[in-house]
mmCIF file of the C-alpha atoms, coordinates in Angstrom:
data_MODEL
# 
_entry.id   MODEL 
# 
loop_
_atom_site.group_PDB 
_atom_site.id 
_atom_site.type_symbol 
_atom_site.label_atom_id 
_atom_site.label_alt_id 
_atom_site.label_comp_id 
_atom_site.label_asym_id 
_atom_site.label_entity_id 
_atom_site.label_seq_id 
_atom_site.pdbx_PDB_ins_code 
_atom_site.Cartn_x 
_atom_site.Cartn_y 
_atom_site.Cartn_z 
_atom_site.occupancy 
_atom_site.B_iso_or_equiv 
_atom_site.pdbx_formal_charge 
_atom_site.auth_seq_id 
_atom_site.auth_comp_id 
_atom_site.auth_asym_id 
_atom_site.auth_atom_id 
_atom_site.pdbx_PDB_model_num 
ATOM 1   C CA . MET A 1 1   ? 0.000   0.000  0.000  1.00 0.00 ? 1   MET A CA 1 
ATOM 2   C CA . LEU A 1 2   ? 2.660   2.539  0.973  1.00 0.00 ? 2   LEU A CA 1 
ATOM 3   C CA . ARG A 1 3   ? 4.784   2.754  -2.122 1.00 0.00 ? 3   ARG A CA 1 
ATOM 4   C CA . GLN A 1 4   ? 7.739   5.051  -1.750 1.00 0.00 ? 4   GLN A CA 1 
ATOM 5   C CA . PHE A 1 5   ? 7.960   5.360  2.046  1.00 0.00 ? 5   PHE A CA 1 
ATOM 6   C CA . LYS A 1 6   ? 7.406   1.809  3.263  1.00 0.00 ? 6   LYS A CA 1 
ATOM 7   C CA . GLY A 1 7   ? 8.654   2.587  6.776  1.00 0.00 ? 7   GLY A CA 1 
ATOM 8   C CA . TYR A 1 8   ? 6.197   5.429  7.430  1.00 0.00 ? 8   TYR A CA 1 
ATOM 9   C CA . ARG A 1 9   ? 3.181   4.023  9.250  1.00 0.00 ? 9   ARG A CA 1 
ATOM 10  C CA . MET A 1 10  ? 1.957   6.752  11.596 1.00 0.00 ? 10  MET A CA 1 
ATOM 11  C CA . TYR A 1 11  ? -1.686  5.597  11.387 1.00 0.00 ? 11  TYR A CA 1 
ATOM 12  C CA . SER A 1 12  ? -0.904  2.058  12.539 1.00 0.00 ? 12  SER A CA 1 
ATOM 13  C CA . TYR A 1 13  ? 1.758   3.325  14.966 1.00 0.00 ? 13  TYR A CA 1 
ATOM 14  C CA . ILE A 1 14  ? -0.806  5.404  16.866 1.00 0.00 ? 14  ILE A CA 1 
ATOM 15  C CA . LEU A 1 15  ? -3.240  2.472  17.009 1.00 0.00 ? 15  LEU A CA 1 
ATOM 16  C CA . GLU A 1 16  ? -0.461  0.158  18.209 1.00 0.00 ? 16  GLU A CA 1 
ATOM 17  C CA . LEU A 1 17  ? 0.662   2.731  20.795 1.00 0.00 ? 17  LEU A CA 1 
ATOM 18  C CA . ARG A 1 18  ? -2.905  3.078  22.064 1.00 0.00 ? 18  ARG A CA 1 
ATOM 19  C CA . ALA A 1 19  ? -3.207  -0.710 22.431 1.00 0.00 ? 19  ALA A CA 1 
ATOM 20  C CA . LEU A 1 20  ? 0.140   -0.893 24.253 1.00 0.00 ? 20  LEU A CA 1 
ATOM 21  C CA . LEU A 1 21  ? -0.832  1.885  26.668 1.00 0.00 ? 21  LEU A CA 1 
ATOM 22  C CA . GLU A 1 22  ? -4.164  0.200  27.321 1.00 0.00 ? 22  GLU A CA 1 
ATOM 23  C CA . GLN A 1 23  ? -2.367  -3.079 28.017 1.00 0.00 ? 23  GLN A CA 1 
ATOM 24  C CA . GLU A 1 24  ? 0.399   -1.644 30.224 1.00 0.00 ? 24  GLU A CA 1 
ATOM 25  C CA . LEU A 1 25  ? -1.453  1.055  32.148 1.00 0.00 ? 25  LEU A CA 1 
ATOM 26  C CA . ALA A 1 26  ? -4.726  1.131  34.013 1.00 0.00 ? 26  ALA A CA 1 
ATOM 27  C CA . LEU A 1 27  ? -6.569  2.987  31.269 1.00 0.00 ? 27  LEU A CA 1 
ATOM 28  C CA . ASP A 1 28  ? -10.281 2.952  30.632 1.00 0.00 ? 28  ASP A CA 1 
ATOM 29  C CA . ALA A 1 29  ? -10.416 1.956  26.962 1.00 0.00 ? 29  ALA A CA 1 
ATOM 30  C CA . GLN A 1 30  ? -13.915 3.421  26.671 1.00 0.00 ? 30  GLN A CA 1 
ATOM 31  C CA . ARG A 1 31  ? -12.620 6.875  27.602 1.00 0.00 ? 31  ARG A CA 1 
ATOM 32  C CA . THR A 1 32  ? -9.907  7.716  25.120 1.00 0.00 ? 32  THR A CA 1 
ATOM 33  C CA . GLY A 1 33  ? -9.571  10.976 23.247 1.00 0.00 ? 33  GLY A CA 1 
ATOM 34  C CA . ILE A 1 34  ? -7.140  12.141 20.593 1.00 0.00 ? 34  ILE A CA 1 
ATOM 35  C CA . PHE A 1 35  ? -5.903  15.526 19.414 1.00 0.00 ? 35  PHE A CA 1 
ATOM 36  C CA . GLY A 1 36  ? -3.063  16.961 17.405 1.00 0.00 ? 36  GLY A CA 1 
ATOM 37  C CA . HIS A 1 37  ? -1.673  19.972 15.591 1.00 0.00 ? 37  HIS A CA 1 
ATOM 38  C CA . SER A 1 38  ? -1.398  20.627 11.853 1.00 0.00 ? 38  SER A CA 1 
ATOM 39  C CA . MET A 1 39  ? -0.600  17.313 10.138 1.00 0.00 ? 39  MET A CA 1 
ATOM 40  C CA . GLY A 1 40  ? -1.035  15.649 13.543 1.00 0.00 ? 40  GLY A CA 1 
ATOM 41  C CA . GLY A 1 41  ? -4.401  17.375 13.899 1.00 0.00 ? 41  GLY A CA 1 
ATOM 42  C CA . HIS A 1 42  ? -5.429  15.903 10.604 1.00 0.00 ? 42  HIS A CA 1 
ATOM 43  C CA . GLY A 1 43  ? -4.184  12.519 11.771 1.00 0.00 ? 43  GLY A CA 1 
ATOM 44  C CA . ALA A 1 44  ? -6.247  12.815 14.945 1.00 0.00 ? 44  ALA A CA 1 
ATOM 45  C CA . LEU A 1 45  ? -9.374  13.581 12.908 1.00 0.00 ? 45  LEU A CA 1 
ATOM 46  C CA . VAL A 1 46  ? -8.768  10.664 10.542 1.00 0.00 ? 46  VAL A CA 1 
ATOM 47  C CA . LEU A 1 47  ? -8.005  8.203  13.343 1.00 0.00 ? 47  LEU A CA 1 
ATOM 48  C CA . ALA A 1 48  ? -11.115 9.235  15.265 1.00 0.00 ? 48  ALA A CA 1 
ATOM 49  C CA . LEU A 1 49  ? -13.397 9.160  12.210 1.00 0.00 ? 49  LEU A CA 1 
ATOM 50  C CA . ARG A 1 50  ? -12.128 5.761  11.094 1.00 0.00 ? 50  ARG A CA 1 
ATOM 51  C CA . ASN A 1 51  ? -12.076 4.306  14.618 1.00 0.00 ? 51  ASN A CA 1 
ATOM 52  C CA . PRO A 1 52  ? -14.950 5.828  16.619 1.00 0.00 ? 52  PRO A CA 1 
ATOM 53  C CA . GLU A 1 53  ? -15.080 2.692  18.755 1.00 0.00 ? 53  GLU A CA 1 
ATOM 54  C CA . LEU A 1 54  ? -11.560 3.542  20.010 1.00 0.00 ? 54  LEU A CA 1 
ATOM 55  C CA . PHE A 1 55  ? -11.761 7.332  20.352 1.00 0.00 ? 55  PHE A CA 1 
ATOM 56  C CA . ARG A 1 56  ? -14.675 9.002  22.116 1.00 0.00 ? 56  ARG A CA 1 
ATOM 57  C CA . SER A 1 57  ? -13.396 12.552 21.792 1.00 0.00 ? 57  SER A CA 1 
ATOM 58  C CA . VAL A 1 58  ? -11.402 14.410 19.138 1.00 0.00 ? 58  VAL A CA 1 
ATOM 59  C CA . SER A 1 59  ? -9.960  17.883 18.719 1.00 0.00 ? 59  SER A CA 1 
ATOM 60  C CA . ALA A 1 60  ? -7.311  19.579 16.624 1.00 0.00 ? 60  ALA A CA 1 
ATOM 61  C CA . PHE A 1 61  ? -5.243  22.722 16.320 1.00 0.00 ? 61  PHE A CA 1 
ATOM 62  C CA . ALA A 1 62  ? -4.983  24.079 12.757 1.00 0.00 ? 62  ALA A CA 1 
ATOM 63  C CA . PRO A 1 63  ? -5.414  20.685 11.084 1.00 0.00 ? 63  PRO A CA 1 
ATOM 64  C CA . ILE A 1 64  ? -4.814  20.069 7.409  1.00 0.00 ? 64  ILE A CA 1 
ATOM 65  C CA . ALA A 1 65  ? -8.537  19.476 7.003  1.00 0.00 ? 65  ALA A CA 1 
ATOM 66  C CA . ALA A 1 66  ? -8.813  18.502 3.321  1.00 0.00 ? 66  ALA A CA 1 
ATOM 67  C CA . PRO A 1 67  ? -5.395  17.192 2.241  1.00 0.00 ? 67  PRO A CA 1 
ATOM 68  C CA . SER A 1 68  ? -6.582  15.738 -1.047 1.00 0.00 ? 68  SER A CA 1 
ATOM 69  C CA . GLN A 1 69  ? -7.411  19.312 -2.113 1.00 0.00 ? 69  GLN A CA 1 
ATOM 70  C CA . CYS A 1 70  ? -4.287  21.201 -0.983 1.00 0.00 ? 70  CYS A CA 1 
ATOM 71  C CA . PRO A 1 71  ? -0.791  21.289 -2.510 1.00 0.00 ? 71  PRO A CA 1 
ATOM 72  C CA . TRP A 1 72  ? 0.955   19.701 0.485  1.00 0.00 ? 72  TRP A CA 1 
ATOM 73  C CA . GLY A 1 73  ? -1.609  16.898 0.702  1.00 0.00 ? 73  GLY A CA 1 
ATOM 74  C CA . LYS A 1 74  ? -1.527  16.116 -3.005 1.00 0.00 ? 74  LYS A CA 1 
ATOM 75  C CA . LYS A 1 75  ? 2.272   15.827 -2.886 1.00 0.00 ? 75  LYS A CA 1 
ATOM 76  C CA . ALA A 1 76  ? 2.254   13.736 0.305  1.00 0.00 ? 76  ALA A CA 1 
ATOM 77  C CA . PHE A 1 77  ? -0.568  11.445 -0.783 1.00 0.00 ? 77  PHE A CA 1 
ATOM 78  C CA . THR A 1 78  ? 1.039   10.876 -4.175 1.00 0.00 ? 78  THR A CA 1 
ATOM 79  C CA . GLY A 1 79  ? 4.316   9.979  -2.449 1.00 0.00 ? 79  GLY A CA 1 
ATOM 80  C CA . TYR A 1 80  ? 2.781   7.733  0.194  1.00 0.00 ? 80  TYR A CA 1 
ATOM 81  C CA . LEU A 1 81  ? -0.263  6.290  -1.560 1.00 0.00 ? 81  LEU A CA 1 
ATOM 82  C CA . GLY A 1 82  ? 0.353   6.718  -5.293 1.00 0.00 ? 82  GLY A CA 1 
ATOM 83  C CA . SER A 1 83  ? -1.398  8.791  -7.905 1.00 0.00 ? 83  SER A CA 1 
ATOM 84  C CA . ASP A 1 84  ? -4.890  7.252  -7.601 1.00 0.00 ? 84  ASP A CA 1 
ATOM 85  C CA . ALA A 1 85  ? -6.720  10.106 -5.840 1.00 0.00 ? 85  ALA A CA 1 
ATOM 86  C CA . ALA A 1 86  ? -9.639  7.795  -4.999 1.00 0.00 ? 86  ALA A CA 1 
ATOM 87  C CA . SER A 1 87  ? -7.342  5.843  -2.669 1.00 0.00 ? 87  SER A CA 1 
ATOM 88  C CA . TRP A 1 88  ? -6.573  9.049  -0.759 1.00 0.00 ? 88  TRP A CA 1 
ATOM 89  C CA . GLN A 1 89  ? -10.138 9.481  0.486  1.00 0.00 ? 89  GLN A CA 1 
ATOM 90  C CA . GLN A 1 90  ? -9.730  7.098  3.430  1.00 0.00 ? 90  GLN A CA 1 
ATOM 91  C CA . TYR A 1 91  ? -6.999  9.426  4.757  1.00 0.00 ? 91  TYR A CA 1 
ATOM 92  C CA . ASP A 1 92  ? -8.816  12.725 4.152  1.00 0.00 ? 92  ASP A CA 1 
ATOM 93  C CA . ALA A 1 93  ? -10.868 13.933 7.145  1.00 0.00 ? 93  ALA A CA 1 
ATOM 94  C CA . SER A 1 94  ? -13.237 16.012 5.012  1.00 0.00 ? 94  SER A CA 1 
ATOM 95  C CA . ALA A 1 95  ? -13.866 13.131 2.610  1.00 0.00 ? 95  ALA A CA 1 
ATOM 96  C CA . LEU A 1 96  ? -14.456 10.756 5.526  1.00 0.00 ? 96  LEU A CA 1 
ATOM 97  C CA . MET A 1 97  ? -16.921 13.196 7.069  1.00 0.00 ? 97  MET A CA 1 
ATOM 98  C CA . ARG A 1 98  ? -18.744 13.606 3.746  1.00 0.00 ? 98  ARG A CA 1 
ATOM 99  C CA . GLY A 1 99  ? -19.086 9.815  3.659  1.00 0.00 ? 99  GLY A CA 1 
ATOM 100 C CA . LEU A 1 100 ? -20.954 9.902  6.979  1.00 0.00 ? 100 LEU A CA 1 
ATOM 101 C CA . GLN A 1 101 ? -23.986 11.761 5.588  1.00 0.00 ? 101 GLN A CA 1 
ATOM 102 C CA . GLY A 1 102 ? -27.147 9.907  6.560  1.00 0.00 ? 102 GLY A CA 1 
ATOM 103 C CA . GLN A 1 103 ? -25.382 7.872  9.266  1.00 0.00 ? 103 GLN A CA 1 
ATOM 104 C CA . PRO A 1 104 ? -25.518 8.282  13.044 1.00 0.00 ? 104 PRO A CA 1 
ATOM 105 C CA . VAL A 1 105 ? -23.383 11.108 14.428 1.00 0.00 ? 105 VAL A CA 1 
ATOM 106 C CA . LEU A 1 106 ? -20.039 9.770  15.674 1.00 0.00 ? 106 LEU A CA 1 
ATOM 107 C CA . PHE A 1 107 ? -19.242 12.520 18.183 1.00 0.00 ? 107 PHE A CA 1 
ATOM 108 C CA . PRO A 1 108 ? -22.542 13.888 19.499 1.00 0.00 ? 108 PRO A CA 1 
ATOM 109 C CA . LYS A 1 109 ? -20.800 16.175 22.027 1.00 0.00 ? 109 LYS A CA 1 
ATOM 110 C CA . SER A 1 110 ? -18.917 17.856 19.140 1.00 0.00 ? 110 SER A CA 1 
ATOM 111 C CA . ILE A 1 111 ? -15.521 17.950 17.525 1.00 0.00 ? 111 ILE A CA 1 
ATOM 112 C CA . LEU A 1 112 ? -13.343 20.902 18.540 1.00 0.00 ? 112 LEU A CA 1 
ATOM 113 C CA . ILE A 1 113 ? -10.984 22.708 16.157 1.00 0.00 ? 113 ILE A CA 1 
ATOM 114 C CA . ASP A 1 114 ? -9.063  25.891 16.873 1.00 0.00 ? 114 ASP A CA 1 
ATOM 115 C CA . GLN A 1 115 ? -7.645  27.860 13.949 1.00 0.00 ? 115 GLN A CA 1 
ATOM 116 C CA . GLY A 1 116 ? -5.491  30.979 14.027 1.00 0.00 ? 116 GLY A CA 1 
ATOM 117 C CA . LEU A 1 117 ? -6.517  33.524 11.416 1.00 0.00 ? 117 LEU A CA 1 
ATOM 118 C CA . ALA A 1 118 ? -2.916  34.804 11.041 1.00 0.00 ? 118 ALA A CA 1 
ATOM 119 C CA . ASP A 1 119 ? -1.745  31.281 10.178 1.00 0.00 ? 119 ASP A CA 1 
ATOM 120 C CA . LYS A 1 120 ? 0.333   31.508 6.991  1.00 0.00 ? 120 LYS A CA 1 
ATOM 121 C CA . PHE A 1 121 ? -0.849  28.004 5.965  1.00 0.00 ? 121 PHE A CA 1 
ATOM 122 C CA . LEU A 1 122 ? -4.558  28.788 6.299  1.00 0.00 ? 122 LEU A CA 1 
ATOM 123 C CA . PRO A 1 123 ? -5.342  30.071 2.780  1.00 0.00 ? 123 PRO A CA 1 
ATOM 124 C CA . GLU A 1 124 ? -3.585  27.399 0.715  1.00 0.00 ? 124 GLU A CA 1 
ATOM 125 C CA . GLN A 1 125 ? -3.130  24.323 2.912  1.00 0.00 ? 125 GLN A CA 1 
ATOM 126 C CA . LEU A 1 126 ? -5.550  23.933 5.815  1.00 0.00 ? 126 LEU A CA 1 
ATOM 127 C CA . TYR A 1 127 ? -9.110  24.363 4.450  1.00 0.00 ? 127 TYR A CA 1 
ATOM 128 C CA . PRO A 1 128 ? -11.073 24.211 7.720  1.00 0.00 ? 128 PRO A CA 1 
ATOM 129 C CA . ASP A 1 129 ? -14.134 25.527 5.854  1.00 0.00 ? 129 ASP A CA 1 
ATOM 130 C CA . VAL A 1 130 ? -14.232 22.320 3.788  1.00 0.00 ? 130 VAL A CA 1 
ATOM 131 C CA . PHE A 1 131 ? -14.322 20.214 6.951  1.00 0.00 ? 131 PHE A CA 1 
ATOM 132 C CA . GLU A 1 132 ? -16.887 22.549 8.495  1.00 0.00 ? 132 GLU A CA 1 
ATOM 133 C CA . ALA A 1 133 ? -19.185 22.124 5.470  1.00 0.00 ? 133 ALA A CA 1 
ATOM 134 C CA . ALA A 1 134 ? -18.744 18.346 5.550  1.00 0.00 ? 134 ALA A CA 1 
ATOM 135 C CA . CYS A 1 135 ? -19.672 18.297 9.259  1.00 0.00 ? 135 CYS A CA 1 
ATOM 136 C CA . ARG A 1 136 ? -22.713 20.471 8.620  1.00 0.00 ? 136 ARG A CA 1 
ATOM 137 C CA . ASP A 1 137 ? -23.872 18.175 5.799  1.00 0.00 ? 137 ASP A CA 1 
ATOM 138 C CA . ALA A 1 138 ? -23.349 15.067 7.961  1.00 0.00 ? 138 ALA A CA 1 
ATOM 139 C CA . GLY A 1 139 ? -25.088 16.602 10.985 1.00 0.00 ? 139 GLY A CA 1 
ATOM 140 C CA . GLN A 1 140 ? -21.872 16.306 13.020 1.00 0.00 ? 140 GLN A CA 1 
ATOM 141 C CA . PRO A 1 141 ? -21.584 19.018 15.705 1.00 0.00 ? 141 PRO A CA 1 
ATOM 142 C CA . LEU A 1 142 ? -18.379 21.009 15.265 1.00 0.00 ? 142 LEU A CA 1 
ATOM 143 C CA . GLN A 1 143 ? -16.886 23.869 17.222 1.00 0.00 ? 143 GLN A CA 1 
ATOM 144 C CA . LEU A 1 144 ? -14.582 25.567 14.715 1.00 0.00 ? 144 LEU A CA 1 
ATOM 145 C CA . ARG A 1 145 ? -13.140 28.477 16.633 1.00 0.00 ? 145 ARG A CA 1 
ATOM 146 C CA . ARG A 1 146 ? -11.285 31.105 14.618 1.00 0.00 ? 146 ARG A CA 1 
ATOM 147 C CA . HIS A 1 147 ? -8.818  33.307 16.493 1.00 0.00 ? 147 HIS A CA 1 
ATOM 148 C CA . ALA A 1 148 ? -7.617  36.661 15.150 1.00 0.00 ? 148 ALA A CA 1 
ATOM 149 C CA . GLY A 1 149 ? -3.918  37.348 15.635 1.00 0.00 ? 149 GLY A CA 1 
ATOM 150 C CA . TYR A 1 150 ? -2.836  33.731 16.116 1.00 0.00 ? 150 TYR A CA 1 
ATOM 151 C CA . ASP A 1 151 ? -0.516  31.905 13.747 1.00 0.00 ? 151 ASP A CA 1 
ATOM 152 C CA . HIS A 1 152 ? 0.451   28.224 13.426 1.00 0.00 ? 152 HIS A CA 1 
ATOM 153 C CA . GLY A 1 153 ? 2.979   28.085 16.246 1.00 0.00 ? 153 GLY A CA 1 
ATOM 154 C CA . TYR A 1 154 ? 3.629   27.289 19.871 1.00 0.00 ? 154 TYR A CA 1 
ATOM 155 C CA . TYR A 1 155 ? 1.873   30.310 21.415 1.00 0.00 ? 155 TYR A CA 1 
ATOM 156 C CA . PHE A 1 156 ? -1.320  29.501 19.538 1.00 0.00 ? 156 PHE A CA 1 
ATOM 157 C CA . ILE A 1 157 ? -1.349  25.970 20.907 1.00 0.00 ? 157 ILE A CA 1 
ATOM 158 C CA . ALA A 1 158 ? -0.268  27.039 24.387 1.00 0.00 ? 158 ALA A CA 1 
ATOM 159 C CA . SER A 1 159 ? -3.041  29.631 24.471 1.00 0.00 ? 159 SER A CA 1 
ATOM 160 C CA . PHE A 1 160 ? -5.810  27.073 23.966 1.00 0.00 ? 160 PHE A CA 1 
ATOM 161 C CA . MET A 1 161 ? -4.351  23.764 25.207 1.00 0.00 ? 161 MET A CA 1 
ATOM 162 C CA . GLU A 1 162 ? -6.123  23.904 28.558 1.00 0.00 ? 162 GLU A CA 1 
ATOM 163 C CA . GLU A 1 163 ? -9.460  24.344 26.793 1.00 0.00 ? 163 GLU A CA 1 
ATOM 164 C CA . HIS A 1 164 ? -8.786  21.232 24.693 1.00 0.00 ? 164 HIS A CA 1 
ATOM 165 C CA . VAL A 1 165 ? -7.902  19.221 27.791 1.00 0.00 ? 165 VAL A CA 1 
ATOM 166 C CA . ARG A 1 166 ? -11.118 20.413 29.437 1.00 0.00 ? 166 ARG A CA 1 
ATOM 167 C CA . PHE A 1 167 ? -13.096 19.594 26.265 1.00 0.00 ? 167 PHE A CA 1 
ATOM 168 C CA . HIS A 1 168 ? -11.786 16.032 26.297 1.00 0.00 ? 168 HIS A CA 1 
ATOM 169 C CA . ALA A 1 169 ? -12.298 15.629 30.052 1.00 0.00 ? 169 ALA A CA 1 
ATOM 170 C CA . GLN A 1 170 ? -15.923 16.723 29.728 1.00 0.00 ? 170 GLN A CA 1 
ATOM 171 C CA . ASN A 1 171 ? -16.567 14.411 26.758 1.00 0.00 ? 171 ASN A CA 1 
ATOM 172 C CA . LEU A 1 172 ? -14.831 11.444 28.334 1.00 0.00 ? 172 LEU A CA 1 
ATOM 173 C CA . ARG A 1 173 ? -16.638 11.832 31.660 1.00 0.00 ? 173 ARG A CA 1 
ATOM 174 C CA . ALA A 1 174 ? -19.895 11.561 29.720 1.00 0.00 ? 174 ALA A CA 1 
ATOM 175 C CA . ALA A 1 175 ? -18.700 8.426  27.843 1.00 0.00 ? 175 ALA A CA 1 
# 
C-alpha cells in the first residue's frame, strides 16, 4: 500500500501505541480521546473518524482538514499512496466526514478545532471551511473556533491547550 515510504506508518503506529498503553497502564479503553496539531491534527481527525469505537473525543489545532485538495496533501498522498486520488479518500478527514452523511453522528458532544486567522498556511493548505461544510452536511456538531492574531505556532497551541484538555475531560466523563 505505501509505495515510496514503506517505513512510514503513523496511522498504525498510533493504534499500536494506544493498544500498548491500554495493556500496560490502568486505562479505561472506553474513555480515550485524541488531538493533534497541523498534520497531527489531521491525523487525529482521521483516526477518530475511522475508529470511533476507540476514540470518544477528538480535537485539533490548525489541522490540514482537506489534504486531497491542498498542494501539500496532493504531494504527500502521491508519495505515500500513489497517484490514484480515490485511494486518498480514506486518509482525508473532510472526505471521511462527507461519507458519513445519513449515518448516526459519531461525536454527538462535538468535535473541537481551533484555527489561528494569522496562520500563513490557512489560505492554501488547511481548508477548515471544507471540513466545516462536511460536518454540517453530515449533521456532526463542530466547534470551529477562529482566532484573530494567532498563527500556526507554539503560542497559539499554548493559548488554547487547557481548553482542549477540558473539552476532552468533559466528553470522556460523559462516555
